[in-house]
XYZ file of C-alpha atoms in Angstrom:
584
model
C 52.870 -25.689 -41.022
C 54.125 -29.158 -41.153
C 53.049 -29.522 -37.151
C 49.733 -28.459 -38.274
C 49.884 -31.036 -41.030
C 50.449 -33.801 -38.445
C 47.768 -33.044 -35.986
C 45.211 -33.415 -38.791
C 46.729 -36.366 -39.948
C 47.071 -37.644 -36.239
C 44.122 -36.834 -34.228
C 40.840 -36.331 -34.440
C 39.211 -34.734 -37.329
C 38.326 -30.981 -36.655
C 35.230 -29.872 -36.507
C 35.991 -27.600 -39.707
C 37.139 -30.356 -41.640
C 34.085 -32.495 -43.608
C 35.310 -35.257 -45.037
C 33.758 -36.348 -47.986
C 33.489 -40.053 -48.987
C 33.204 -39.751 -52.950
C 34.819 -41.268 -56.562
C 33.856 -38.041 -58.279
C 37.693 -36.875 -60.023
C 38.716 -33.564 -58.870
C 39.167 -31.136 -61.490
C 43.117 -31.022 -63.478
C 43.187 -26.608 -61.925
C 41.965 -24.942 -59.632
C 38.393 -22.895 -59.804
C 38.271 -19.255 -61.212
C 36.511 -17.709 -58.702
C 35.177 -14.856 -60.825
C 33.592 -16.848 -63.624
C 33.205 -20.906 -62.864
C 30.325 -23.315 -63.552
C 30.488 -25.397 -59.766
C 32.538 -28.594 -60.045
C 30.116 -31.608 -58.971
C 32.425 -32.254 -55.956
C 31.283 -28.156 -55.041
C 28.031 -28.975 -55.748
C 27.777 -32.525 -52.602
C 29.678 -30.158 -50.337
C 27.046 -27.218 -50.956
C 24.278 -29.643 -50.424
C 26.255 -30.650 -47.352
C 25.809 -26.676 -45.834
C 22.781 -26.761 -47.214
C 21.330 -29.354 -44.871
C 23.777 -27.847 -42.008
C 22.173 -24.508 -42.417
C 18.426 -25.713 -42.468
C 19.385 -27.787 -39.334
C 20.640 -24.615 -37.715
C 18.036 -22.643 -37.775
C 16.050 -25.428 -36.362
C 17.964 -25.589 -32.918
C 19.343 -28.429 -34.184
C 23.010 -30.058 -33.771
C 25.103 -26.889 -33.769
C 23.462 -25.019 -30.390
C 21.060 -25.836 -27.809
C 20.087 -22.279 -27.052
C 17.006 -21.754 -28.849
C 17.706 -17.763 -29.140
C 20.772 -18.415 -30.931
C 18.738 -20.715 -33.348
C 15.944 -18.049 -34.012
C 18.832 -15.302 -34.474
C 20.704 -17.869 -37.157
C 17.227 -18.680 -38.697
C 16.134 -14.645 -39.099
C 19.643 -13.549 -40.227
C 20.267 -15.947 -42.801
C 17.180 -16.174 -43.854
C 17.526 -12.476 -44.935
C 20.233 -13.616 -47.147
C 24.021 -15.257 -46.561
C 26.467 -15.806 -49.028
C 28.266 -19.515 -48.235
C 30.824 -20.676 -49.698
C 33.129 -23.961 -49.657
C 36.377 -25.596 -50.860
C 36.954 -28.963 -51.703
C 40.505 -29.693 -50.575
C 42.686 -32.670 -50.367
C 44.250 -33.569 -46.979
C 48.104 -34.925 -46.286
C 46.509 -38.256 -45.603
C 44.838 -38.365 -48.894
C 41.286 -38.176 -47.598
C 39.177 -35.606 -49.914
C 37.453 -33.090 -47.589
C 35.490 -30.067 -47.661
C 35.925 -26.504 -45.846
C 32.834 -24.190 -45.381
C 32.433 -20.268 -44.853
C 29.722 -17.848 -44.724
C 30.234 -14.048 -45.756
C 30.493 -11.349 -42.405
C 28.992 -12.360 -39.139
C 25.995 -14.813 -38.509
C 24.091 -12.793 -34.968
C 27.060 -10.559 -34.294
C 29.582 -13.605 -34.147
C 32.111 -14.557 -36.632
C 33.540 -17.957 -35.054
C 30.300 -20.488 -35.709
C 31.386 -24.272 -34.889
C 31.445 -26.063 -37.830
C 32.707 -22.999 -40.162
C 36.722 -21.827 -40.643
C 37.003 -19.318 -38.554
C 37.625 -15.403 -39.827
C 41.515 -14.484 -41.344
C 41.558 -11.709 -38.434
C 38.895 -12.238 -35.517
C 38.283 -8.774 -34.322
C 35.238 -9.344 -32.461
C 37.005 -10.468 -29.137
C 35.218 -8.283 -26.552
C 38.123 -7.400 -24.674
C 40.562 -7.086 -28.442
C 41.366 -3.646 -29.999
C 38.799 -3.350 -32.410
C 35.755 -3.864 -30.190
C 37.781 -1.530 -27.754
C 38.348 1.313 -30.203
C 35.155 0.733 -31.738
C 33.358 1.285 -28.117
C 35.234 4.518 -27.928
C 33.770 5.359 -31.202
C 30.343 5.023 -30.376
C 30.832 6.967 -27.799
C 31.822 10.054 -29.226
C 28.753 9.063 -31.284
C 26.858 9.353 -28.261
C 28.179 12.436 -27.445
C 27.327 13.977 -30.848
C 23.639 13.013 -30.381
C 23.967 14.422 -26.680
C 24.925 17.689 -27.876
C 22.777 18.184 -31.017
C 19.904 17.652 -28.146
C 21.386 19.634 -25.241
C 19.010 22.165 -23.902
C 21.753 24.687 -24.603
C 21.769 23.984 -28.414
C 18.169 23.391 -28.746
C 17.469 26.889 -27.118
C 20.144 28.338 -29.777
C 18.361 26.738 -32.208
C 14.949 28.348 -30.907
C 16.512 31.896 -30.489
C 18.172 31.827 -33.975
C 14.580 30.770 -35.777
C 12.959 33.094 -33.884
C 14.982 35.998 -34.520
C 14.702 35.447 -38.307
C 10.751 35.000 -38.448
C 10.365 38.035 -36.199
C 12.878 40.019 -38.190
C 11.204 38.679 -41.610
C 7.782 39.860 -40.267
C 8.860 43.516 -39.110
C 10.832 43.679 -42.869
C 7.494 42.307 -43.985
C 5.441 44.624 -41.897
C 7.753 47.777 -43.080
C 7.671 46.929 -47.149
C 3.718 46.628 -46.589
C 3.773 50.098 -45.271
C 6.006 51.251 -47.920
C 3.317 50.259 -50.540
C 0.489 52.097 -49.134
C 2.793 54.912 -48.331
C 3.505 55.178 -52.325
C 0.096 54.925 -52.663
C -0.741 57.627 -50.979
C 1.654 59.719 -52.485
C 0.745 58.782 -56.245
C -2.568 60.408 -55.071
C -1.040 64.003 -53.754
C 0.593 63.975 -56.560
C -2.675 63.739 -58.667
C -3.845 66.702 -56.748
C -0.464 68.952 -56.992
C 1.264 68.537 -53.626
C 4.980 69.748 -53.206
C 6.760 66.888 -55.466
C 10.354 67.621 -53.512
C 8.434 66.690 -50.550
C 7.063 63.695 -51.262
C 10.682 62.467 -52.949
C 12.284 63.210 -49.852
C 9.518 60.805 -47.718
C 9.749 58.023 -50.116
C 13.925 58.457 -49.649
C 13.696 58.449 -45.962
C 11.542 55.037 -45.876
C 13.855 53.452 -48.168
C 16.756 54.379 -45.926
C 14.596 52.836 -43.304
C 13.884 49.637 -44.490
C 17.847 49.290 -45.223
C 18.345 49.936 -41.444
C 15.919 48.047 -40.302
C 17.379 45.486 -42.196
C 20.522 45.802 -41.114
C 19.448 45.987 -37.424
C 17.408 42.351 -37.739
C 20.539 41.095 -40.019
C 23.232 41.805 -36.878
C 20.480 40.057 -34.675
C 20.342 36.844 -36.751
C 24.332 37.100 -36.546
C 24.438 37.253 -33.172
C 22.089 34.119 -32.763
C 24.328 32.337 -35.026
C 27.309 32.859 -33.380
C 25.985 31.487 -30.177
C 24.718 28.585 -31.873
C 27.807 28.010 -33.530
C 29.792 27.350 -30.516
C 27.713 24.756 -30.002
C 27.867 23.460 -33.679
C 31.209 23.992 -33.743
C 32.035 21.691 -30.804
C 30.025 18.865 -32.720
C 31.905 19.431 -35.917
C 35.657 18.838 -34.207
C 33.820 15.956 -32.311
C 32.789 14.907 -36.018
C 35.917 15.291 -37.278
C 37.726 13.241 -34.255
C 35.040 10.070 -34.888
C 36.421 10.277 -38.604
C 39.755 10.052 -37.890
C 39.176 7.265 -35.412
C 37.514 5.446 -37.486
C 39.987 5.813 -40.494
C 43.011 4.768 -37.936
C 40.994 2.054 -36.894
C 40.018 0.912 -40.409
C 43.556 0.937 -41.554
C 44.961 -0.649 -38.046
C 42.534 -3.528 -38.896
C 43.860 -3.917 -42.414
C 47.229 -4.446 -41.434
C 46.128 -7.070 -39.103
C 44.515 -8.820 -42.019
C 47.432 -10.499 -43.707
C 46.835 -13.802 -46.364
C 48.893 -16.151 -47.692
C 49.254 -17.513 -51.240
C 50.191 -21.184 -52.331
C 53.581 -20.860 -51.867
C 53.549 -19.320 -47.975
C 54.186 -15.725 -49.208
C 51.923 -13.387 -46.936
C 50.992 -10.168 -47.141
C 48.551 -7.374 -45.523
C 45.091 -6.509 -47.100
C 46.573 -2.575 -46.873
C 49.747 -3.584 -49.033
C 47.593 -5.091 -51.326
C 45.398 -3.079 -51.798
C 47.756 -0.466 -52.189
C 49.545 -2.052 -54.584
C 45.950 -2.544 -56.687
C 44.297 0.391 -56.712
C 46.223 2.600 -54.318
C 43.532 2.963 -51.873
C 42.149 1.583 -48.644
C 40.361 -1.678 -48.314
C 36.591 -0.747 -48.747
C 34.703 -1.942 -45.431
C 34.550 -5.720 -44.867
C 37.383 -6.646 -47.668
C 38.710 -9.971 -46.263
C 35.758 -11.214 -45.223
C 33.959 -13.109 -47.499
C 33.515 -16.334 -47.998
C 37.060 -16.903 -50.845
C 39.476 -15.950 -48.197
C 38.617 -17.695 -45.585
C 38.369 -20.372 -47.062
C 42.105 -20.281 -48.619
C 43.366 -18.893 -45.905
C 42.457 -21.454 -43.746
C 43.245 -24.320 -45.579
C 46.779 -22.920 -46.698
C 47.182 -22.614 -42.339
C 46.647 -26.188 -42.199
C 48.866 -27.738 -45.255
C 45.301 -28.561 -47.389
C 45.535 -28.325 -50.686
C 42.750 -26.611 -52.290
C 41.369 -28.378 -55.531
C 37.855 -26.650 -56.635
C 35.635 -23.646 -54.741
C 32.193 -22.381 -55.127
C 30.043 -19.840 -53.653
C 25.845 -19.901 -52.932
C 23.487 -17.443 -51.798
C 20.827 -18.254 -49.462
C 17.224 -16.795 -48.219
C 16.218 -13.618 -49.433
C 17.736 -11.518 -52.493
C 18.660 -7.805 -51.074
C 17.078 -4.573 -51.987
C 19.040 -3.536 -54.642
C 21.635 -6.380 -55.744
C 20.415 -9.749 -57.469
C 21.018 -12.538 -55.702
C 18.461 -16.061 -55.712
C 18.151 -18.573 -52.869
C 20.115 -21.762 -53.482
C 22.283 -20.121 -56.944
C 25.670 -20.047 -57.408
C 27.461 -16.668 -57.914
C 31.184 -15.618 -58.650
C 33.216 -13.849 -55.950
C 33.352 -10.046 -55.994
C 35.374 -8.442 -57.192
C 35.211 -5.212 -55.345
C 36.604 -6.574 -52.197
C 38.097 -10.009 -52.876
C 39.587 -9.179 -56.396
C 42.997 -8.082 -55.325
C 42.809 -10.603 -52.478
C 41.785 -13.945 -54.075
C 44.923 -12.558 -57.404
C 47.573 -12.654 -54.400
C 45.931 -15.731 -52.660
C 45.676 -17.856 -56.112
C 49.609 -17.162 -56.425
C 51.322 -20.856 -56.568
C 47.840 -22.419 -57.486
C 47.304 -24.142 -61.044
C 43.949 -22.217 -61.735
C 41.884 -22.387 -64.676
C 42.192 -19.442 -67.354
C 39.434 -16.848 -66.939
C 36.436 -17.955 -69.717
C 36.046 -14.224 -70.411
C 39.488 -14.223 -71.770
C 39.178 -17.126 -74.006
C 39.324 -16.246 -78.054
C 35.889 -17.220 -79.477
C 35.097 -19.105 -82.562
C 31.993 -17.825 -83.796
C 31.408 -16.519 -87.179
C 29.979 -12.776 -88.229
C 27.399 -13.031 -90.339
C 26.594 -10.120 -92.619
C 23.057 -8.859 -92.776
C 22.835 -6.219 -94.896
C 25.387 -4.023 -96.960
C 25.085 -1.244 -98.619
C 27.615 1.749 -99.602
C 26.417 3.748 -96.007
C 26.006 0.991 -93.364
C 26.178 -2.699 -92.566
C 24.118 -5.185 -90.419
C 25.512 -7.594 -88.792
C 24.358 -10.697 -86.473
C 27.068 -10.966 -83.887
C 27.572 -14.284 -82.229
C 27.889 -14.471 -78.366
C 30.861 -14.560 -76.592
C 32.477 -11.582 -79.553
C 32.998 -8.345 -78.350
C 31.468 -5.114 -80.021
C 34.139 -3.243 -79.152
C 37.815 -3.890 -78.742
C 38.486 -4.737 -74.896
C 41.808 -5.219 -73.073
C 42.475 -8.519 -74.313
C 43.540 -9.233 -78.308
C 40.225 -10.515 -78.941
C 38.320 -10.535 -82.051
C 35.140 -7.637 -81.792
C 32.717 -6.768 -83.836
C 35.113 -3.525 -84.585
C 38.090 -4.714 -85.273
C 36.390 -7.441 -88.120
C 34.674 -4.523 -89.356
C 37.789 -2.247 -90.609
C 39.164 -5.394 -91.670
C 36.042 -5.928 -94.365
C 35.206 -2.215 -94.242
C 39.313 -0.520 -94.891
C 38.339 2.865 -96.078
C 35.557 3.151 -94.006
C 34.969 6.277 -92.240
C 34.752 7.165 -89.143
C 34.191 5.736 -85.267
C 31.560 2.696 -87.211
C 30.052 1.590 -84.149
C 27.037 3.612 -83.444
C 25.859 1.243 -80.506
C 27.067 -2.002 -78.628
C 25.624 -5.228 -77.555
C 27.079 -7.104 -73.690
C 29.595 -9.406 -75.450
C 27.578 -12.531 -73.934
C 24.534 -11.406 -76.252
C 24.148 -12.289 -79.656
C 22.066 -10.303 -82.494
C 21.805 -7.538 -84.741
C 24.169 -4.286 -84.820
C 24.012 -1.598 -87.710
C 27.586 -0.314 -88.201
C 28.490 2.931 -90.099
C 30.927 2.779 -93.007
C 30.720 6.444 -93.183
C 30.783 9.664 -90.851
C 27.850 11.386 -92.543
C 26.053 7.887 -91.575
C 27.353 7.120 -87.990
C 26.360 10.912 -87.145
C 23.016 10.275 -88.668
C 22.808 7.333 -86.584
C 24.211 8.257 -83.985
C 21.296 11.231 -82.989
C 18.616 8.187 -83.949
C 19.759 6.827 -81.092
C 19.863 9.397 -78.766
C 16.355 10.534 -79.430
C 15.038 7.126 -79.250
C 13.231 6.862 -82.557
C 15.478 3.204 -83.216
C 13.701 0.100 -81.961
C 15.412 -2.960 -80.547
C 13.376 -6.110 -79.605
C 15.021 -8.538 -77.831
C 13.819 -12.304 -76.965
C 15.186 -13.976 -73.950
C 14.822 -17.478 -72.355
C 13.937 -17.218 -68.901
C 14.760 -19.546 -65.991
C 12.302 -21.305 -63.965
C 10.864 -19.558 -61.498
C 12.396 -20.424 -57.760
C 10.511 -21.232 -54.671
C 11.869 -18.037 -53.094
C 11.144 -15.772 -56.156
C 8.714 -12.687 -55.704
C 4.707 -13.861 -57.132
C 6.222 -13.026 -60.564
C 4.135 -10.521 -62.953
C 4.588 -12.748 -66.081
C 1.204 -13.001 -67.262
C -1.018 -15.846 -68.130
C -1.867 -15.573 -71.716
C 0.375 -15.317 -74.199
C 0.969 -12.047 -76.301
C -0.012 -9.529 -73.427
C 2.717 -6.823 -72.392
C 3.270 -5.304 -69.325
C 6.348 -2.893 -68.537
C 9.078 -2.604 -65.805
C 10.194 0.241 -64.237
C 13.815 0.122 -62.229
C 15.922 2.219 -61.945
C 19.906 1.557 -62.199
C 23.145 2.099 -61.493
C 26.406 0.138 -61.272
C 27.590 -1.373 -58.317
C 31.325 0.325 -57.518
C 32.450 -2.855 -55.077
C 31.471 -5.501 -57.988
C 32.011 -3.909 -61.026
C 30.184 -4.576 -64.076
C 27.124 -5.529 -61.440
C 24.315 -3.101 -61.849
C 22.292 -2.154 -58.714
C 18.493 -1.284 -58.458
C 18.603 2.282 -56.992
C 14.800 4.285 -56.993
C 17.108 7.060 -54.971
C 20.031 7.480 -56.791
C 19.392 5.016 -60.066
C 18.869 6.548 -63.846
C 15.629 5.201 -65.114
C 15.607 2.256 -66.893
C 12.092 1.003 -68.343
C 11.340 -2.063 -70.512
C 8.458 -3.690 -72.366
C 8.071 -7.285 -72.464
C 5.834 -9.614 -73.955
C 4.476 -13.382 -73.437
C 6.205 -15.392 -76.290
C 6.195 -18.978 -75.243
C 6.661 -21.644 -72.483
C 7.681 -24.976 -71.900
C 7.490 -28.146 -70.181
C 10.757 -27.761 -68.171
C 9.527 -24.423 -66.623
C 11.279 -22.012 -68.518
C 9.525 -18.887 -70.598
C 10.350 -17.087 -73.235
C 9.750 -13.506 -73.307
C 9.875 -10.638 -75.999
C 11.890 -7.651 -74.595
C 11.507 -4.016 -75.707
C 14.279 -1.611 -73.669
C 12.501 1.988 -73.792
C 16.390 3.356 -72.191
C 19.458 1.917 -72.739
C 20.920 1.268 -69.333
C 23.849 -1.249 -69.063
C 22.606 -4.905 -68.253
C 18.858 -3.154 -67.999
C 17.791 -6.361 -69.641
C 18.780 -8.891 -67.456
C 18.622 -7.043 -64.545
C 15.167 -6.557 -65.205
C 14.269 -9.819 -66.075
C 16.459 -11.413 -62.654
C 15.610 -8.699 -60.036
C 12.388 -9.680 -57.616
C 10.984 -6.485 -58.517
C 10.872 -7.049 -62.311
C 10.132 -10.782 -63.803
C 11.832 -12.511 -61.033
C 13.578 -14.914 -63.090
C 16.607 -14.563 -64.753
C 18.014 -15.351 -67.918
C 19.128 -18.799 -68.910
C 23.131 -18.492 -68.859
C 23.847 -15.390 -66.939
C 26.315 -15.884 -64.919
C 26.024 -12.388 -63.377
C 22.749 -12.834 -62.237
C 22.051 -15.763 -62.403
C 23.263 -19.379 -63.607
C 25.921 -19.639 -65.650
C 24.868 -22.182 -68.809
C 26.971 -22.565 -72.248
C 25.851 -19.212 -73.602
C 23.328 -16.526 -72.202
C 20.401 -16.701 -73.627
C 19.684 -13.025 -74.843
C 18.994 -12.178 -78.488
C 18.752 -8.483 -80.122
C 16.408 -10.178 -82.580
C 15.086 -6.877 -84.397
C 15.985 -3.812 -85.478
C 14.418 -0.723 -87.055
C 15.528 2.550 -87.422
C 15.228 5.364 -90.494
C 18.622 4.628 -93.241
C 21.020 7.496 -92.730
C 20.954 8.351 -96.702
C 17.486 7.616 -98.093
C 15.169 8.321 -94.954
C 13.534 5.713 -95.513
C 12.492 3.028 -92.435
C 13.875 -0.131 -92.194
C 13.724 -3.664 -90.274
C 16.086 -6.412 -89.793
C 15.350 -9.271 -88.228
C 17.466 -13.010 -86.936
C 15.977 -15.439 -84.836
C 17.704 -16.592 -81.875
C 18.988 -20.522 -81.836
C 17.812 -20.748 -78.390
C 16.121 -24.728 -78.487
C 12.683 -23.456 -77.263
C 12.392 -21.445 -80.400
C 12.196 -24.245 -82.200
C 8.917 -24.706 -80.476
C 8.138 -21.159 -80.154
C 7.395 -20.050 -83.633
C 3.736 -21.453 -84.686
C 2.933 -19.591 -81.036
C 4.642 -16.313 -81.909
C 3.462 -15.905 -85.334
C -0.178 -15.969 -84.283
C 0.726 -13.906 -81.379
């Protein structure tokens, strides 16, 4: 390491390395790459790639092939994650590293970007070697599930069953006017035994005949199943190349820490969750980025991560925002590769200081207005929740209490049961939908590259979204727009308010009770395009999200009777909201 320390130092500076003439302080730790606000010094070396990026796809400075511009400007365009690391050099010069998630048109070794941890795209390496071999036993999948041989199997095999359902059909037919005709001799006296012993014999008939078209159909399948059967074992062999192949690449994917110790993506992964890397664990932007400045002796002092172009299908992501680093793939990577490094304490973690008010009380229930940043529930950490302060005030209290939850980054109202009879009586409110929650939430600006958003004109008028959901497994607690596979998930919103800075503040009525349905709704393309002031999930992270369960009504567990609660949120445009909403 220390002889690639000199050759920085020495010659000239590589083209990977950006430095960065600034008086900005770095920060005292290191970046938590799963829940960060970007560091200013982040920020100039973001609007550094920025500039690179847009200068790319214009042909210009990086490539004087103009297909390779047009295939940099399409791909990105459809949406890259880039990321960068501020580092600081032997010499003492402050620089900046930059990455890009994947490949950019097939390639994975752009000038100007770190290069991969593992490059297996050489042509002539391993991977593309095996992989070729792969595709074709692909190849020869397709080639025999459209061989002439199969295809005639395939004829034979239908045919045999239509013709052998129509002569069944044919037969059963002719057994009903048969019986028929028999009900009628036996209206006029004929020789019952007789006509017993002809409706017999055409029942034994139609079982033969059945039999005789079922060995037919068997014998069709069997020769089609030779052919299937060779395409199964050639299914099977593509599997297990690709699993050996997948797990040969792992071990060739091996990251360092601060302190030099290295290890393979398989061990740790192994060692995490006892199973394989999922596809493309590795690389993203985060380990790159490490990996190659730990290579080269650079310290790394703050990190940050931007989307740009398009948001996908189903995930959330907005042109030009910062997001976190999965944690699906680069979780157990970036907790070995942050080893050595002094890195700020996860925010999520931190004890909170905010106060539980009290509602309502009565001998059956309580109310609460839960701050943000408190848990509903107790979580892994020895946090306060919602819970936990309730047996304190509530000892002899019966019963699980909590009937429902809010996200621990929203604040508002809760009912909690103090007894069983109550939290069961609750507790089937809720299922059958018959409580209403209305939420408010401040909405961000709306982006250059957001969707035409449906947030309508005039204030008061409601309109409803419809996406369905479900969580994303590689970035867990991420929820995923899926109309396939997703559970439905439907909200009401309502105009409230806007102001002069862009943002809008919107009235939210959840009609299911999906997890993050709220702000997924509000941040996804497909719903109000915009997300929610704070949410660092998807969107910006701020000093608190700005999501309030502002009102709640549902029938009291002992008298029957309906009731409301409501707390305003202390989001500032409220302050300016409430002549508008009151006449709303």
């Amino acid at each position: 390491m220390q002889d690639n320390i000199q050759q920085i130092s020495a010659a000239a500076t590589p083209s990977w390395l950006h430095p960065m003439e600034t008086s900005v302080v770095p920060p005292p730790r290191f970046t938590y790459p799963f829940c960060y606000v970007p560091h200013p010094l982040c920020e100039a070396a973001a609007a550094e790639v920025r500039r690179y990026v847009e200068a790319a796809g214009c042909g210009e400075g990086i490539r004087p092939d103009d297909t390779e511009a047009a295939a940099w400007s399409d791909e990105v365009g459809r949406g890259k994650m880039f990321g960068v690391l501020v580092v600081a050099c032997p010499d003492g010069r402050t620089a900046f590293l930059a990455a890009y998630s994947g490949l950019i048109g097939g390639r994975n070794d752009w000038p100007w970007f770190v290069p991969p941890v593992f490059d297996s795209q050489q042509p002539d390496g391993y991977f593309k070697t095996r992989e070729a071999e792969i595709s074709a036993v692909n190849r020869q999948v397709a080639a025999m599930q459209q061989s002439p041989e199969r295809m005639a199997a395939a004829r034979a095999l239908a045919a045999v069953r239509r013709q052998g359902d129509e002569a069944v059909d044919a037969y059963r037919r002719m057994m009903a006017g048969a019986k028929l005709h028999r009900d009628r001799k036996r209206a006029e006296g004929c020789d019952e035994a007789l006509l017993i012993r002809e409706s017999q014999h055409q029942k034994a008939e139609l079982k033969r005949l059945r039999r005789h078209w079922a060995g037919l159909v068997s014998e069709a399948e069997a020769r089609l199943a030779v052919y299937d059967g060779q395409t199964e074992e050639l299914r099977r062999r593509r599997h297990r190349m690709s699993d050996d192949l997948q797990r040969w690449l792992f071990t060739q994917y091996e990251v360092t820490d601060a302190t030099g110790n290295s290890r393979t993506l398989m061990d740790i992964f192994a060692a995490a969750t006892g199973a394989v890397p999922p596809s493309g664990a590795g690389d993203c932007c985060a380990p790159k980025l490490l990996q190659h400045a730990y290579r080269h002796g650079l310290r790394p002092l703050c990190m940050a991560e931007f989307w740009w172009g398009e948001s996908p299908r189903t995930e959330i992501r907005h042109h030009l925002h910062y997001y976190p680093a999965c944690r699906g793939k680069c979780l157990p990577i970036l907790t070995h590769m942050l080893g050595g490094l002094d890195v700020d304490p996860d925010p999520l973690a931190a004890d909170d200081d905010g106060r539980l008010e009290i509602v309502y009380e009565d001998s059956d229930i309580v109310v609460v207005d839960k701050p943000a940043g408190m848990l509903s529930v107790p979580g892994r950490s020895s946090r306060r929740s919602v819970q936990s302060l309730m047996r304190m005030h509530c000892p002899d209290a019966e019963g699980p209490m909590m009937v429902h939850r809010l996200d621990m980054d929203t604040s508002g109202l809760l009912v909690v049961a103090k007894t069983l009879a109550a939290y069961h009586n609750l507790q089937a409110q809720f299922a059958a939908r018959t409580v209403s929650k209305t939420y408010v939430a401040l909405l961000s600006p709306a982006s250059s590259a957001s969707a035409t958003p449906i947030i309508p004109a005039s204030l008061g008028q409601t309109f409803t979204i419809d996406l369905p959901l479900r969580p994303n497994p590689l970035d867990r607690p991420r929820q995923v727009v899926d109309r396939v596979n997703g559970r439905p998930a439907v909200t009401e919103c309502r105009l409230l308010s806007t102001d002069g800075l862009g943002r809008t503040l919107v009235e939210l009525h959840p009609l299911t009770g999906r997890t993050h349905q709220l702000r997924v709704h509000c941040a996804h393309p497909a719903g109000l395009g915009r997300p929610i002031v704070g949410d660092a999930l998807y969107g910006q992270p701020a000093e608190r999200l700005c999501l309030h369960a502002a009102r709640l009504e549902f029938d009291h567990p002992t008298t029957g009777r309906r009731v409301f609660f409501e707390r305003e949120a202390d989001f500032d445009i409220l302050l300016n909201a409430k002549t508008q909403r009151r006449g709303g």
